[in-house]
Coordinates of C-alpha atoms and ligand atoms in Angstrom, one line a residue:
M1 CA -4.5 4.7 24.1
S2 CA -6.3 5.2 20.9
P3 CA -4.4 6.7 17.9
N4 CA -4.1 10.4 17.5
D5 CA -7.4 11.4 16.0
K6 CA -6.0 14.3 14.0
I7 CA -3.4 12.1 12.2
M8 CA -5.7 9.2 11.6
K9 CA -8.6 11.3 10.4
K10 CA -6.9 14.0 8.5
L11 CA -7.3 12.3 5.1
L12 CA -10.7 10.7 5.7
D13 CA -14.0 12.4 5.3
S14 CA -15.9 11.8 8.5
E15 CA -19.2 11.7 6.7
K16 CA -17.9 8.8 4.7
T17 CA -16.5 6.9 7.6
D18 CA -19.8 7.4 9.5
R19 CA -21.7 6.0 6.5
F20 CA -19.4 2.9 6.5
R21 CA -19.8 2.5 10.2
K22 CA -23.6 2.5 9.8
L23 CA -23.4 0.0 7.0
I24 CA -21.4 -2.3 9.2
E25 CA -23.8 -1.8 12.2
Q26 CA -26.8 -2.7 10.0
S27 CA -25.2 -5.8 8.5
E28 CA -24.9 -9.3 9.9
N29 CA -23.4 -11.3 7.0
I30 CA -20.4 -9.6 5.5
V31 CA -18.3 -10.8 2.6
L32 CA -14.8 -9.3 1.8
T33 CA -13.0 -9.7 -1.5
C34 CA -9.9 -8.6 -3.4
H35 CA -8.1 -8.9 -6.8
V36 CA -7.0 -12.0 -8.7
R37 CA -3.5 -13.5 -7.8
P38 CA -3.9 -11.9 -4.4
D39 CA -0.8 -10.5 -2.7
G40 CA 0.1 -9.6 0.9
D41 CA -1.9 -6.4 0.7
A42 CA -5.0 -8.0 -0.9
I43 CA -5.1 -10.8 1.7
G44 CA -3.9 -8.7 4.6
S45 CA -6.6 -6.0 4.0
T46 CA -9.5 -8.5 3.6
L47 CA -8.5 -10.7 6.5
G48 CA -7.5 -7.7 8.7
M49 CA -11.0 -6.3 8.2
M50 CA -12.6 -9.7 8.7
H51 CA -11.0 -10.2 12.1
L52 CA -12.2 -6.7 13.2
L53 CA -15.7 -7.6 12.1
H54 CA -15.6 -10.8 14.1
S55 CA -14.5 -8.7 17.1
L56 CA -17.7 -6.7 16.5
G57 CA -19.8 -9.8 16.6
K58 CA -20.5 -9.9 12.9
R59 CA -20.4 -12.9 10.6
A60 CA -17.7 -12.2 8.0
I61 CA -15.9 -14.3 5.5
V62 CA -13.3 -13.6 2.8
V63 CA -13.9 -14.8 -0.8
V64 CA -11.0 -14.5 -3.3
P65 CA -11.0 -15.0 -7.1
D66 CA -8.1 -17.5 -6.9
Q67 CA -5.7 -19.2 -4.6
P68 CA -3.5 -17.0 -2.3
P69 CA 0.2 -17.7 -2.4
R70 CA 1.7 -20.2 0.0
V71 CA 4.0 -17.6 1.6
L72 CA 0.9 -16.1 3.3
N73 CA -0.1 -19.4 5.0
F74 CA 1.1 -17.9 8.3
L75 CA -1.6 -15.3 8.4
P76 CA -4.3 -15.8 11.0
G77 CA -7.6 -16.8 9.3
I78 CA -6.0 -17.8 5.9
K79 CA -7.6 -21.3 6.1
S80 CA -11.1 -19.8 6.4
I81 CA -10.8 -18.1 2.9
S82 CA -13.1 -19.4 0.1
V83 CA -11.5 -19.6 -3.3
F84 CA -13.8 -18.8 -6.3
T85 CA -12.0 -21.0 -8.9
R86 CA -12.1 -24.0 -6.5
H87 CA -15.7 -23.7 -5.1
E88 CA -17.5 -21.5 -7.5
E89 CA -21.1 -22.5 -6.5
Y90 CA -20.4 -22.1 -2.8
C91 CA -18.7 -18.7 -3.4
R92 CA -21.7 -17.6 -5.5
R93 CA -24.0 -18.5 -2.6
L94 CA -21.9 -16.6 -0.1
L95 CA -22.0 -13.5 -2.2
D96 CA -25.7 -14.0 -2.8
E97 CA -26.5 -14.2 0.9
A98 CA -24.3 -11.3 1.9
D99 CA -25.8 -8.1 3.2
L100 CA -22.6 -6.1 2.7
L101 CA -19.7 -6.6 0.3
I102 CA -16.3 -5.0 1.0
C103 CA -13.9 -4.9 -1.9
C104 CA -10.3 -4.3 -1.1
D105 CA -7.2 -3.5 -3.2
F106 CA -8.6 -3.4 -6.7
N107 CA -10.0 -0.6 -8.8
K108 CA -12.1 -2.4 -11.5
L109 CA -14.1 -5.6 -11.7
S110 CA -11.9 -7.0 -14.5
R111 CA -9.2 -7.3 -11.8
Q112 CA -11.2 -10.2 -10.4
D113 CA -11.3 -12.2 -13.7
A114 CA -14.3 -14.4 -13.9
M115 CA -15.4 -13.5 -10.3
G116 CA -15.8 -9.8 -11.3
E117 CA -19.1 -10.4 -13.1
V118 CA -20.5 -12.0 -9.9
T119 CA -19.2 -9.2 -7.7
G120 CA -20.8 -6.7 -10.1
A121 CA -24.2 -8.4 -10.0
V122 CA -24.4 -8.7 -6.2
K123 CA -27.5 -6.9 -4.9
C124 CA -26.3 -5.8 -1.4
K125 CA -24.4 -2.5 -0.6
K126 CA -20.8 -2.5 -1.7
V127 CA -17.8 -0.6 -0.3
L128 CA -14.5 -0.1 -2.0
I129 CA -11.2 0.4 -0.1
D130 CA -8.3 0.8 -2.5
H131 CA -5.1 2.7 -3.4
H132 CA -5.0 2.1 -7.2
Q133 CA -5.5 5.0 -9.6
Y134 CA -8.8 5.8 -11.2
P135 CA -11.2 3.4 -9.6
D136 CA -14.4 2.5 -11.5
D137 CA -17.7 3.4 -9.9
F138 CA -19.0 0.0 -9.0
C139 CA -19.5 0.5 -5.3
D140 CA -22.0 2.5 -3.2
L141 CA -19.2 3.9 -1.1
T142 CA -15.6 4.4 -2.3
F143 CA -12.5 5.0 -0.3
S144 CA -9.8 5.6 -2.9
F145 CA -6.3 7.0 -2.0
P146 CA -3.7 6.4 -4.7
D147 CA -1.1 8.1 -2.5
M148 CA -1.5 5.6 0.3
S149 CA 1.3 3.0 0.7
S150 CA -1.1 0.1 0.8
T151 CA -4.7 -0.8 1.1
C152 CA -3.8 -2.2 4.5
E153 CA -2.7 1.3 5.7
L154 CA -6.0 2.7 4.5
V155 CA -7.9 -0.1 6.2
F156 CA -6.1 0.8 9.5
R157 CA -7.0 4.4 9.1
I158 CA -10.6 3.7 8.4
I159 CA -10.9 1.4 11.3
A160 CA -9.3 4.0 13.6
A161 CA -11.5 6.8 12.2
M162 CA -14.7 4.7 12.8
G163 CA -13.6 4.5 16.4
Y164 CA -12.9 0.7 16.3
Y165 CA -9.1 0.8 17.2
T166 CA -9.8 -0.8 20.6
E167 CA -11.7 -3.7 19.0
M168 CA -8.8 -4.4 16.6
D169 CA -7.1 -7.6 17.9
L170 CA -3.6 -9.0 17.3
R171 CA -4.9 -11.2 14.4
S172 CA -6.3 -8.1 12.6
A173 CA -3.2 -6.1 13.3
T174 CA -0.9 -8.9 12.0
C175 CA -2.8 -9.1 8.7
I176 CA -2.8 -5.3 8.3
C177 CA 0.9 -5.0 9.0
T178 CA 1.6 -7.7 6.5
G179 CA 0.1 -5.7 3.6
M180 CA 2.0 -2.6 4.7
V181 CA 5.3 -4.7 4.8
T182 CA 4.8 -6.3 1.4
D183 CA 3.6 -3.2 -0.5
T184 CA 6.4 -1.1 0.9
R185 CA 9.0 -3.9 0.7
N186 CA 9.6 -3.6 4.4
F187 CA 9.3 0.2 4.3
S188 CA 11.8 0.8 1.6
V189 CA 9.4 2.1 -1.1
N190 CA 6.2 4.2 -1.0
C191 CA 7.0 5.2 2.6
K192 CA 7.9 8.9 2.4
N193 CA 4.8 10.0 4.4
P194 CA 5.8 10.1 8.1
D195 CA 2.3 9.1 9.1
I196 CA 3.0 5.5 8.0
Y197 CA 5.3 5.1 11.0
E198 CA 2.5 6.3 13.3
V199 CA 0.3 3.5 11.9
L200 CA 3.2 1.0 12.2
M201 CA 3.7 2.1 15.8
K202 CA 0.1 1.5 16.6
L203 CA 0.3 -2.0 15.1
L204 CA 3.4 -2.8 17.1
E205 CA 1.6 -1.7 20.2
K206 CA -1.0 -4.4 19.5
G207 CA 1.8 -6.9 19.7
V208 CA 2.5 -7.5 16.0
D209 CA 5.7 -9.6 15.4
K210 CA 7.1 -7.6 12.4
T211 CA 10.3 -9.7 12.2
K212 CA 8.2 -12.8 11.6
I213 CA 6.1 -11.0 9.0
V214 CA 9.2 -9.8 7.1
K215 CA 10.7 -13.3 7.2
E216 CA 7.6 -15.2 6.1
A217 CA 6.0 -12.8 3.6
L218 CA 9.1 -11.2 2.0
L219 CA 12.3 -13.2 2.6
T220 CA 11.0 -16.8 2.2
Q221 CA 11.6 -18.3 -1.2
S222 CA 11.4 -21.9 -2.4
L223 CA 14.5 -23.6 -3.8
T224 CA 12.9 -23.9 -7.2
S225 CA 12.1 -20.2 -7.2
L226 CA 15.6 -19.2 -6.2
K227 CA 17.0 -21.3 -9.1
L228 CA 14.6 -20.0 -11.6
Q229 CA 15.2 -16.4 -10.6
S230 CA 19.0 -16.9 -10.7
Y231 CA 18.7 -18.3 -14.2
A232 CA 16.4 -15.5 -15.3
I233 CA 18.9 -12.9 -14.1
S234 CA 22.1 -14.5 -15.4
E235 CA 20.8 -15.8 -18.8
K236 CA 17.6 -13.9 -19.7
M237 CA 18.1 -10.3 -18.6
E238 CA 18.8 -7.7 -21.3
I239 CA 20.2 -4.3 -20.4
F240 CA 19.4 -1.3 -22.6
E241 CA 22.1 1.1 -21.5
Q242 CA 21.1 4.1 -23.5
Y243 CA 17.5 3.9 -22.1
H244 CA 18.5 2.8 -18.6
G245 CA 16.1 -0.1 -18.8
A246 CA 16.2 -3.9 -18.2
V247 CA 14.0 -6.6 -19.7
I248 CA 13.7 -10.2 -18.5
T249 CA 11.7 -12.7 -20.6
L250 CA 10.8 -16.3 -19.6
D251 CA 8.9 -18.7 -21.9
L252 CA 6.8 -21.7 -21.1
K253 CA 9.5 -24.2 -21.8
E254 CA 11.9 -22.5 -19.4
L255 CA 9.2 -22.3 -16.7
E256 CA 8.6 -26.0 -17.1
R257 CA 12.3 -26.8 -17.0
F258 CA 12.5 -25.1 -13.6
K259 CA 9.2 -26.7 -12.4
Y260 CA 7.6 -23.3 -12.1
E261 CA 4.9 -22.9 -9.5
K262 CA 2.7 -19.9 -9.1
G263 CA 4.5 -17.2 -7.1
D264 CA 8.0 -18.5 -8.1
T265 CA 8.8 -15.3 -10.0
E266 CA 7.5 -13.0 -7.3
G267 CA 9.8 -10.0 -6.9
L268 CA 12.0 -10.9 -9.9
V269 CA 11.1 -7.7 -11.7
N270 CA 12.6 -5.6 -8.9
T271 CA 16.0 -7.3 -9.0
P272 CA 17.5 -5.3 -12.0
L273 CA 16.7 -2.1 -10.1
N274 CA 19.4 -3.0 -7.6
V275 CA 21.9 -2.0 -10.2
K276 CA 22.9 1.6 -10.2
G277 CA 21.8 3.4 -13.4
I278 CA 18.8 1.1 -14.1
V279 CA 15.7 3.2 -13.9
F280 CA 13.0 0.8 -15.2
S281 CA 12.6 -3.0 -15.4
F282 CA 10.2 -5.1 -17.3
F283 CA 9.5 -8.8 -16.8
L284 CA 7.6 -10.6 -19.6
R285 CA 6.4 -14.1 -18.7
E286 CA 4.6 -16.5 -21.1
D287 CA 1.4 -17.9 -19.6
E288 CA -1.0 -20.5 -21.1
D289 CA -3.2 -17.8 -22.6
C290 CA -1.3 -14.6 -22.6
I291 CA 2.0 -12.8 -21.8
K292 CA 2.1 -11.4 -18.2
V293 CA 3.9 -8.1 -18.2
S294 CA 5.2 -6.6 -14.9
A295 CA 7.1 -3.3 -14.7
R296 CA 8.8 -1.4 -11.9
S297 CA 10.8 1.8 -11.9
I298 CA 12.6 4.3 -9.6
D299 CA 12.9 8.1 -9.5
D300 CA 9.3 8.7 -10.5
F301 CA 9.7 7.3 -14.0
P302 CA 6.2 6.4 -15.3
V303 CA 6.2 2.7 -16.2
S304 CA 2.4 2.8 -15.7
Q305 CA 2.3 5.0 -18.8
M306 CA 4.4 2.5 -20.8
C307 CA 2.2 -0.4 -19.7
E308 CA -0.9 1.6 -20.7
D309 CA 0.4 2.9 -24.1
L310 CA 2.0 -0.3 -25.2
Y311 CA -0.3 -3.0 -23.8
G312 CA -3.4 -1.4 -22.5
G313 CA -2.4 -2.1 -18.9
G314 CA -1.9 0.2 -16.0
G315 CA -1.3 0.3 -12.2
H316 CA 0.8 2.6 -10.1
R317 CA 3.3 5.1 -11.6
M318 CA 6.3 3.0 -10.6
A319 CA 4.7 -0.4 -10.3
A320 CA 2.5 -1.5 -13.2
G321 CA 1.5 -4.4 -15.3
A322 CA -0.5 -5.7 -18.3
E323 CA -1.6 -8.8 -20.2
F324 CA -0.5 -9.0 -23.8
H325 CA -2.2 -11.3 -26.3
G326 CA 0.4 -12.3 -28.8
T327 CA 3.7 -14.0 -28.7
L328 CA 6.4 -13.4 -26.2
E329 CA 8.7 -12.2 -29.0
E330 CA 6.1 -9.6 -30.2
C331 CA 5.7 -8.4 -26.7
R332 CA 9.4 -7.9 -26.2
R333 CA 9.8 -6.2 -29.6
I334 CA 7.1 -3.7 -28.9
L335 CA 8.8 -2.8 -25.7
I336 CA 12.3 -2.4 -27.1
E337 CA 11.1 -0.4 -30.1
A338 CA 9.2 2.0 -27.8
M339 CA 12.1 2.7 -25.5
P340 CA 13.4 5.8 -27.5
R341 CA 10.0 7.4 -27.1
Y342 CA 10.2 7.4 -23.3
K343 CA 13.8 8.6 -23.1
G344 CA 12.7 12.1 -22.4
L345 CA 10.9 11.0 -19.3
L346 CA 14.0 9.7 -17.7
P347 CA 15.4 11.6 -14.6
Q348 CA 17.7 14.6 -15.3
K349 CA 20.6 13.1 -13.4
L350 CA 21.5 9.6 -14.6
S351 CA 24.2 7.3 -13.4
K352 CA 26.1 5.1 -15.7
I353 CA 25.1 1.4 -15.4
E354 CA 27.8 -0.4 -13.4
Ligands
MN1 MN1 -1.9 -3.0 -2.7

């Protein structure tokens, strides 16, 4: 049975999905891409769409700006991905030869680092599928839904609206479900909309093993990561009771001491929010060339605004980030000094931190 048309199509403009379908029909050589430091949603949406395109008899390949995290190695098709930082010439050629480019899960070319320039210069038609706020106008066709739980959910809806639900195989469904699971932290955030469960049901009907996805993509952690995160929480977390905020900082020396590998601090920024009374959490990590800022909040507190005002970053209202050029200490100071200015935006009812 195909998904309930009314539910699947209610947000999507059929003129747009028809145009996308025509673009796919006319193309033989399709490239899919996503943002730098790709997560479950970025990889899930591109691979999910790739498998669908294969079912339709198209040549399709995923090209990503840099290496996907190891926790996603279980995803069908992950080995076929081409990584720009590793094989730049080859990736440039793939993009050059493409007759359709599908951009997933990013709203501006700068979110692709060095690869963004290449994506921007590609001659073929481009389609954007994304759920970040205020997308730039760099594609011929843009599907932008900031209220959507994940780009993967949007990909599913677009596939269903184009009439390709039947062609979606288990591999495609598994990739799409992964992005929904990671972006909603297994349906605990961004999942108010009842329609999400309709999409989930349709994915489960395809045979998706959600238990495995949750275990692999969300719950698996390396021993070094567990130790580093435990240290960060017990030694490097500062609580600002008056402002209901938490700040964690890690410098290069500490990262080295714990043999930090990419992805090891994944999810760390969320941990302080487990404590009752903490409304927002910042994690500042020293990198080779900048300070990586990530921020999360609850109860609609706009950390995206803080990231934008303080560091020129952005993101979602309750999940945002930035890059700061300066020292870790400066970055921390700016944040702490700004806290009083955002006090008025805290929720009316606040619990004591305990
Ligand atoms: Mn996403």
